[in-house]
Tab-separated table of C-alpha atoms and ligand atoms in Angstrom:
chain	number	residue	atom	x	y	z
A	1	UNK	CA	113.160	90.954	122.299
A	2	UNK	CA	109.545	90.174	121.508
A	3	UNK	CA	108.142	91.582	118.076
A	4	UNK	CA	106.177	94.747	118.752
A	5	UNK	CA	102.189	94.187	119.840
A	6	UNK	CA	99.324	96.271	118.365
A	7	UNK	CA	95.794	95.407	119.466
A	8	UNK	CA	93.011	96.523	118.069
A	9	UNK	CA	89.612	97.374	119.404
A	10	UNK	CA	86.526	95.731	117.087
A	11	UNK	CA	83.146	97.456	117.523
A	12	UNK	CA	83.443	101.079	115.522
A	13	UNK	CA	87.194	100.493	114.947
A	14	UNK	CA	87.794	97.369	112.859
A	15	UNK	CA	84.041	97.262	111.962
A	16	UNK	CA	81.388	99.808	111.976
A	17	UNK	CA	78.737	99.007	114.606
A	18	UNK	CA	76.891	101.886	114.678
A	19	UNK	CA	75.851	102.173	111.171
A	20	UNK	CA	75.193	98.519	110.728
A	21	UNK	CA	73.188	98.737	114.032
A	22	UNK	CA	70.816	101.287	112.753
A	23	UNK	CA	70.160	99.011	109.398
A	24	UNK	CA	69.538	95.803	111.198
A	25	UNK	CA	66.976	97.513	113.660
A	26	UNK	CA	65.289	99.066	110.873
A	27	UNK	CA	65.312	95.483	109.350
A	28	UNK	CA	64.045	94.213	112.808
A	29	UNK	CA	60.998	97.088	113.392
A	30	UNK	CA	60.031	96.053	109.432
A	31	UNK	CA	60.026	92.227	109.844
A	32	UNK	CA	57.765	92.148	113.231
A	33	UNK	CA	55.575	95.098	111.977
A	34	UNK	CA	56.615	97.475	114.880
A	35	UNK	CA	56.740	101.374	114.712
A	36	UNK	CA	58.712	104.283	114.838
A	37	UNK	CA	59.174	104.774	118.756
A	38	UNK	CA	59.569	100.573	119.043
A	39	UNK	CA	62.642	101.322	116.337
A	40	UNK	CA	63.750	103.937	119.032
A	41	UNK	CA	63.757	101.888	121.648
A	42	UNK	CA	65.364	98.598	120.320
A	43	UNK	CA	67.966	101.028	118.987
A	44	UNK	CA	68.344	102.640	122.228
A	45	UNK	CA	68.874	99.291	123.945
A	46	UNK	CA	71.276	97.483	121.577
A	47	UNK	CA	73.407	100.627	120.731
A	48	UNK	CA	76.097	100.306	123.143
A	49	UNK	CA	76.260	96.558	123.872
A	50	UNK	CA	73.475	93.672	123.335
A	51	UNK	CA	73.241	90.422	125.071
A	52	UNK	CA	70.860	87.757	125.196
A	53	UNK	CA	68.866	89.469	127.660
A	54	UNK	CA	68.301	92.109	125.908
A	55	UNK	CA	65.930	90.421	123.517
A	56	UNK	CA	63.919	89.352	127.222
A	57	UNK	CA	63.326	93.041	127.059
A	58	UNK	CA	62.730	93.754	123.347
A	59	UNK	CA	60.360	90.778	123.327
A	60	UNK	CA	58.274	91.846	126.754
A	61	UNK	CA	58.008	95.552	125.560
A	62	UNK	CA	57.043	94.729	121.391
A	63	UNK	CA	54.851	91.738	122.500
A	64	UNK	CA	56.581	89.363	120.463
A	65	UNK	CA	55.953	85.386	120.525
A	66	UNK	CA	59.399	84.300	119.515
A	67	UNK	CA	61.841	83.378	122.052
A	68	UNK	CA	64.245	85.520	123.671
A	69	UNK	CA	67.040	82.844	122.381
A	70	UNK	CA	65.463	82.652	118.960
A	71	UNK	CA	65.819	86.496	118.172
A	72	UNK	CA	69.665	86.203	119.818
A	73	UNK	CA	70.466	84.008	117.234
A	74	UNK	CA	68.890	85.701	114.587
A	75	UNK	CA	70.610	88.772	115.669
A	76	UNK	CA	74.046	87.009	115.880
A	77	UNK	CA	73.529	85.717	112.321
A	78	UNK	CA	72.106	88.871	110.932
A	79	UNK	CA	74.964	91.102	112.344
A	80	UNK	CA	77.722	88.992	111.054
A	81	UNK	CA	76.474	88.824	107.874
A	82	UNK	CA	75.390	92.768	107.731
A	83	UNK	CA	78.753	93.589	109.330
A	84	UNK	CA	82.369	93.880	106.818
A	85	UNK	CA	85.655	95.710	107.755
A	86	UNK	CA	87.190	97.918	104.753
A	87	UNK	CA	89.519	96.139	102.434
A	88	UNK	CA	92.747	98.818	103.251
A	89	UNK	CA	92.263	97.865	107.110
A	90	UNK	CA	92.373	94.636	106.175
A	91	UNK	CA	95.514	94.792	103.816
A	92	UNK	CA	96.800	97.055	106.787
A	93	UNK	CA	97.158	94.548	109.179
A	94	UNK	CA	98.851	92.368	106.689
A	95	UNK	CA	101.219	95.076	106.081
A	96	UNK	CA	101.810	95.798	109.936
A	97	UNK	CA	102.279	91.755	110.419
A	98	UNK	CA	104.629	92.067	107.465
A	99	UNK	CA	106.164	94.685	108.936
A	100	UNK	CA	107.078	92.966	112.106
A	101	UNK	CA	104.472	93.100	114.310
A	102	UNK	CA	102.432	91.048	115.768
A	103	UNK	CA	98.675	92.129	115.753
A	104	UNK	CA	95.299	91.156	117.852
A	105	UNK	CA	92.159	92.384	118.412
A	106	UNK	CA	90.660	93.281	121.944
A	107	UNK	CA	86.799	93.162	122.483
A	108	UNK	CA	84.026	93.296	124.946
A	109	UNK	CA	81.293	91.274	124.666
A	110	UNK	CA	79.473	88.282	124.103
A	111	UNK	CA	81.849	85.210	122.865
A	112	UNK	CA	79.102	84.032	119.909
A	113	UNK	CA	78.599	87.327	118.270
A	114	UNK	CA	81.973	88.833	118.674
A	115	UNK	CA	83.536	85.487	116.739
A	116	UNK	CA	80.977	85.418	114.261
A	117	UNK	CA	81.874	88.841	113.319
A	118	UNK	CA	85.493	88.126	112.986
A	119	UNK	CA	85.295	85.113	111.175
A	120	UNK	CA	82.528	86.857	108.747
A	121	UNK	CA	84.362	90.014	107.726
A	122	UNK	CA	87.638	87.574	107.980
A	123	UNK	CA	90.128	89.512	109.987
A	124	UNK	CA	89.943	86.237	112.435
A	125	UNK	CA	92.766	85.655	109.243
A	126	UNK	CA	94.806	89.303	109.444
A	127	UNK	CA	95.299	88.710	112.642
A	128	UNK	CA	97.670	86.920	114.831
A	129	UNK	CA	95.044	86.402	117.471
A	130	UNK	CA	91.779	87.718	119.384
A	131	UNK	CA	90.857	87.657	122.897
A	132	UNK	CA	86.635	88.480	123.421
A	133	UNK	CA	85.578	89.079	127.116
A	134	UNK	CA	82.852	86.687	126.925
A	135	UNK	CA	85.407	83.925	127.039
A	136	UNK	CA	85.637	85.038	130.507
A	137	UNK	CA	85.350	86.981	133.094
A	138	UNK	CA	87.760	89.847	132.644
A	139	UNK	CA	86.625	92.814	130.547
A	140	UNK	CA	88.033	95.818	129.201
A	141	UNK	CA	89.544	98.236	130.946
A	142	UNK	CA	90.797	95.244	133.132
A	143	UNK	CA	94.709	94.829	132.454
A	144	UNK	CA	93.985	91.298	131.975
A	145	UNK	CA	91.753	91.385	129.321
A	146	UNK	CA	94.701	92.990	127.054
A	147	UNK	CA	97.060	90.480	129.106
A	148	UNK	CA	95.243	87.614	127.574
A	149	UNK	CA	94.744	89.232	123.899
A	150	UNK	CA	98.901	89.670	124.300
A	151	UNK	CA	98.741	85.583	125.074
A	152	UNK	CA	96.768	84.868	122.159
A	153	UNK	CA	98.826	86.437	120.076
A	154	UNK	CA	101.828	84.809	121.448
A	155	UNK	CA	103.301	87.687	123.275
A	156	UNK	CA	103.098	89.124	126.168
A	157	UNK	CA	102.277	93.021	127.702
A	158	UNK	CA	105.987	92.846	129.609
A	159	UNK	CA	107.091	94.684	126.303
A	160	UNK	CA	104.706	96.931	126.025
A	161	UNK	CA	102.966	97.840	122.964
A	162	UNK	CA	99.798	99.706	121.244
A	163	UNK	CA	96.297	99.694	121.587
A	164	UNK	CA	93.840	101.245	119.368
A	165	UNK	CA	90.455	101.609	119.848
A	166	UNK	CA	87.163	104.055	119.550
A	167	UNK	CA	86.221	103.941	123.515
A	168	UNK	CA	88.206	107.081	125.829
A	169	UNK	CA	87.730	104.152	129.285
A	170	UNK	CA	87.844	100.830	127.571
A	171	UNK	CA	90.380	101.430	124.887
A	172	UNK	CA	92.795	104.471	126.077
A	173	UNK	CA	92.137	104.406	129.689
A	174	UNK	CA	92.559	100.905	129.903
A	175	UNK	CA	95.184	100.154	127.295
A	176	UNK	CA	97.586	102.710	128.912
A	177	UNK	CA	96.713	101.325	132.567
A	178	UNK	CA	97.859	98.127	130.845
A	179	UNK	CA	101.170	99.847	130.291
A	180	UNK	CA	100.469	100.130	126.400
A	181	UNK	CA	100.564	103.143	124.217
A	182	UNK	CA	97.238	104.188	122.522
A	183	UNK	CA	95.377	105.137	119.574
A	184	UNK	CA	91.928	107.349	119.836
A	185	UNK	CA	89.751	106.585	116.581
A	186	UNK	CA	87.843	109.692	117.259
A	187	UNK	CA	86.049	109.309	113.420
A	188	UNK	CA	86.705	113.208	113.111
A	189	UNK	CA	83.442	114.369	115.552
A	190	UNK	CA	84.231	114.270	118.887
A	191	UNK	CA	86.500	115.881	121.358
A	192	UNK	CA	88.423	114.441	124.210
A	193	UNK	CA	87.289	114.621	127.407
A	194	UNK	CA	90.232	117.120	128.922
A	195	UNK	CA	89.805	115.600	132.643
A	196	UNK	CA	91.016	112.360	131.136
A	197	UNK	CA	94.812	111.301	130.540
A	198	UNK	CA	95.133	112.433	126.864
A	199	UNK	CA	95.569	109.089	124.334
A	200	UNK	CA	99.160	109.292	122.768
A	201	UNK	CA	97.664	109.928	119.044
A	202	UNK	CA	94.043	110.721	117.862
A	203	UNK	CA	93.079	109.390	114.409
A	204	UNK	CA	89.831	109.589	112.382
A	205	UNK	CA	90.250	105.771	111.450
A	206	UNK	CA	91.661	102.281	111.925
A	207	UNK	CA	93.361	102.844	108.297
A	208	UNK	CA	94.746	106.031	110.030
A	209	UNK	CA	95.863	104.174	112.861
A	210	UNK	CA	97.919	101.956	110.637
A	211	UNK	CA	99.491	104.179	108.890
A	212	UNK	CA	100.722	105.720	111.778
A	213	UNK	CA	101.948	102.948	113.022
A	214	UNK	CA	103.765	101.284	109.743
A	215	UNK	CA	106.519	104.011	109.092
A	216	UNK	CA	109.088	103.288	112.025
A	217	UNK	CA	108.643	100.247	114.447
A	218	UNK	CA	111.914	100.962	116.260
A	219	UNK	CA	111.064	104.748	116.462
A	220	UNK	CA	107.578	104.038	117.655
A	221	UNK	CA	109.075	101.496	120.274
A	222	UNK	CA	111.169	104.106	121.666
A	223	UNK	CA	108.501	106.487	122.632
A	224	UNK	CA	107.315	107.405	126.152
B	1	LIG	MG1	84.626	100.101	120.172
């Protein structure tokens, strides 16, 4: 038997996006002298995922003169620098590898800025292995996307396992589609949808997740 498999979603789970979204726009508006609705909109378009192509639009609607690919990068290097994940998540996953199991993380998005945020708030080294979409072609809630965070981990989904994550499609919906048991980080303000298949635990954070899962790995393994 395979040691037990938790992965773990990144964006507002591991790391909070949200709130270091809202202080690099703010950053962004202040450096290229734009306003209050231009901080609106560049908000609006980079809150749920941003890609280089993004900045085509940014740059077209704030009239900038630097390149699309220019404020990318400065994005990708300004978000992993911004961006940290809380010391007891990080000593959590060194407890939960300690403990026996063997832990990844799952994300959408692009490859560069994905990486650079887990090798800048270093849980690239709590971690037994991550698997970012942008390597490829298959996304969350796609089975294979967790298949191949399973494979970098160096185990497999045949045993099933956890996955915890803030997103009630990419994270629950597809981690239980993937045959593994999940983990809602609902950070204590929203409600599940009730048309949806319920996630097996809701938990205000990752730290919360953790705990949950550190008391009993053979209990945990037995549930269905
Ligand atoms: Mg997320």
């Amino acid at each position: 038997m395979r040691p037990p498999l938790v992965l773990f979603d990144l964006d507002n789970t591991l790391v909070d996006r949200q709130g270091t979204l809202a202080s690099w726009v703010a950053g962004f508006v202040a450096r290229h002298g734009l306003g209050e609705v231009e901080y609106e909109y560049v908000l609006g378009l980079v809150r749920e995922r941003t890609y280089p192509a993004t900045f085509e639009a940014i740059r077209a609607r704030c009239d900038l003169s630097a390149p699309a690919s220019e404020l990318w990068d400065t994005y990708c290097r300004d978000i992993a620098a911004m961006v940290s994940c809380p010391a007891e998540v990080l000593d959590g996953l060194d407890e939960l590898r300690a403990a026996g199991w063997r832990v990844g993380v799952a994300t959408n998005g692009m490859a560069d800025i994905q990486w650079a945020k887990l090798r800048a708030t270093r849980i690239v080294d709590h971690v037994d292995g991550a698997y970012v979409s942008g390597e490829g072609e298959v996304r969350k809630p796609e089975a294979g996307h967790f298949a191949l965070a399973a494979q970098r981990c160096g185990t497999a989904l045949s045993d099933g396992g956890w996955m915890v994550g803030d997103n009630p499609v990419n994270d629950v919906g597809g981690g239980r589609a993937a045959g593994l048991h999940t983990i809602w980080i609902a950070h204590g303000r929203r409600p599940w949808d009730p048309s949806a298949p319920a996630p097996d635990h809701t938990v205000s954070c990752a730290r919360a997740a953790v705990d949950l899962l550190l008391p009993g790995v053979s209990r945990l393994r037995g549930r269905t």
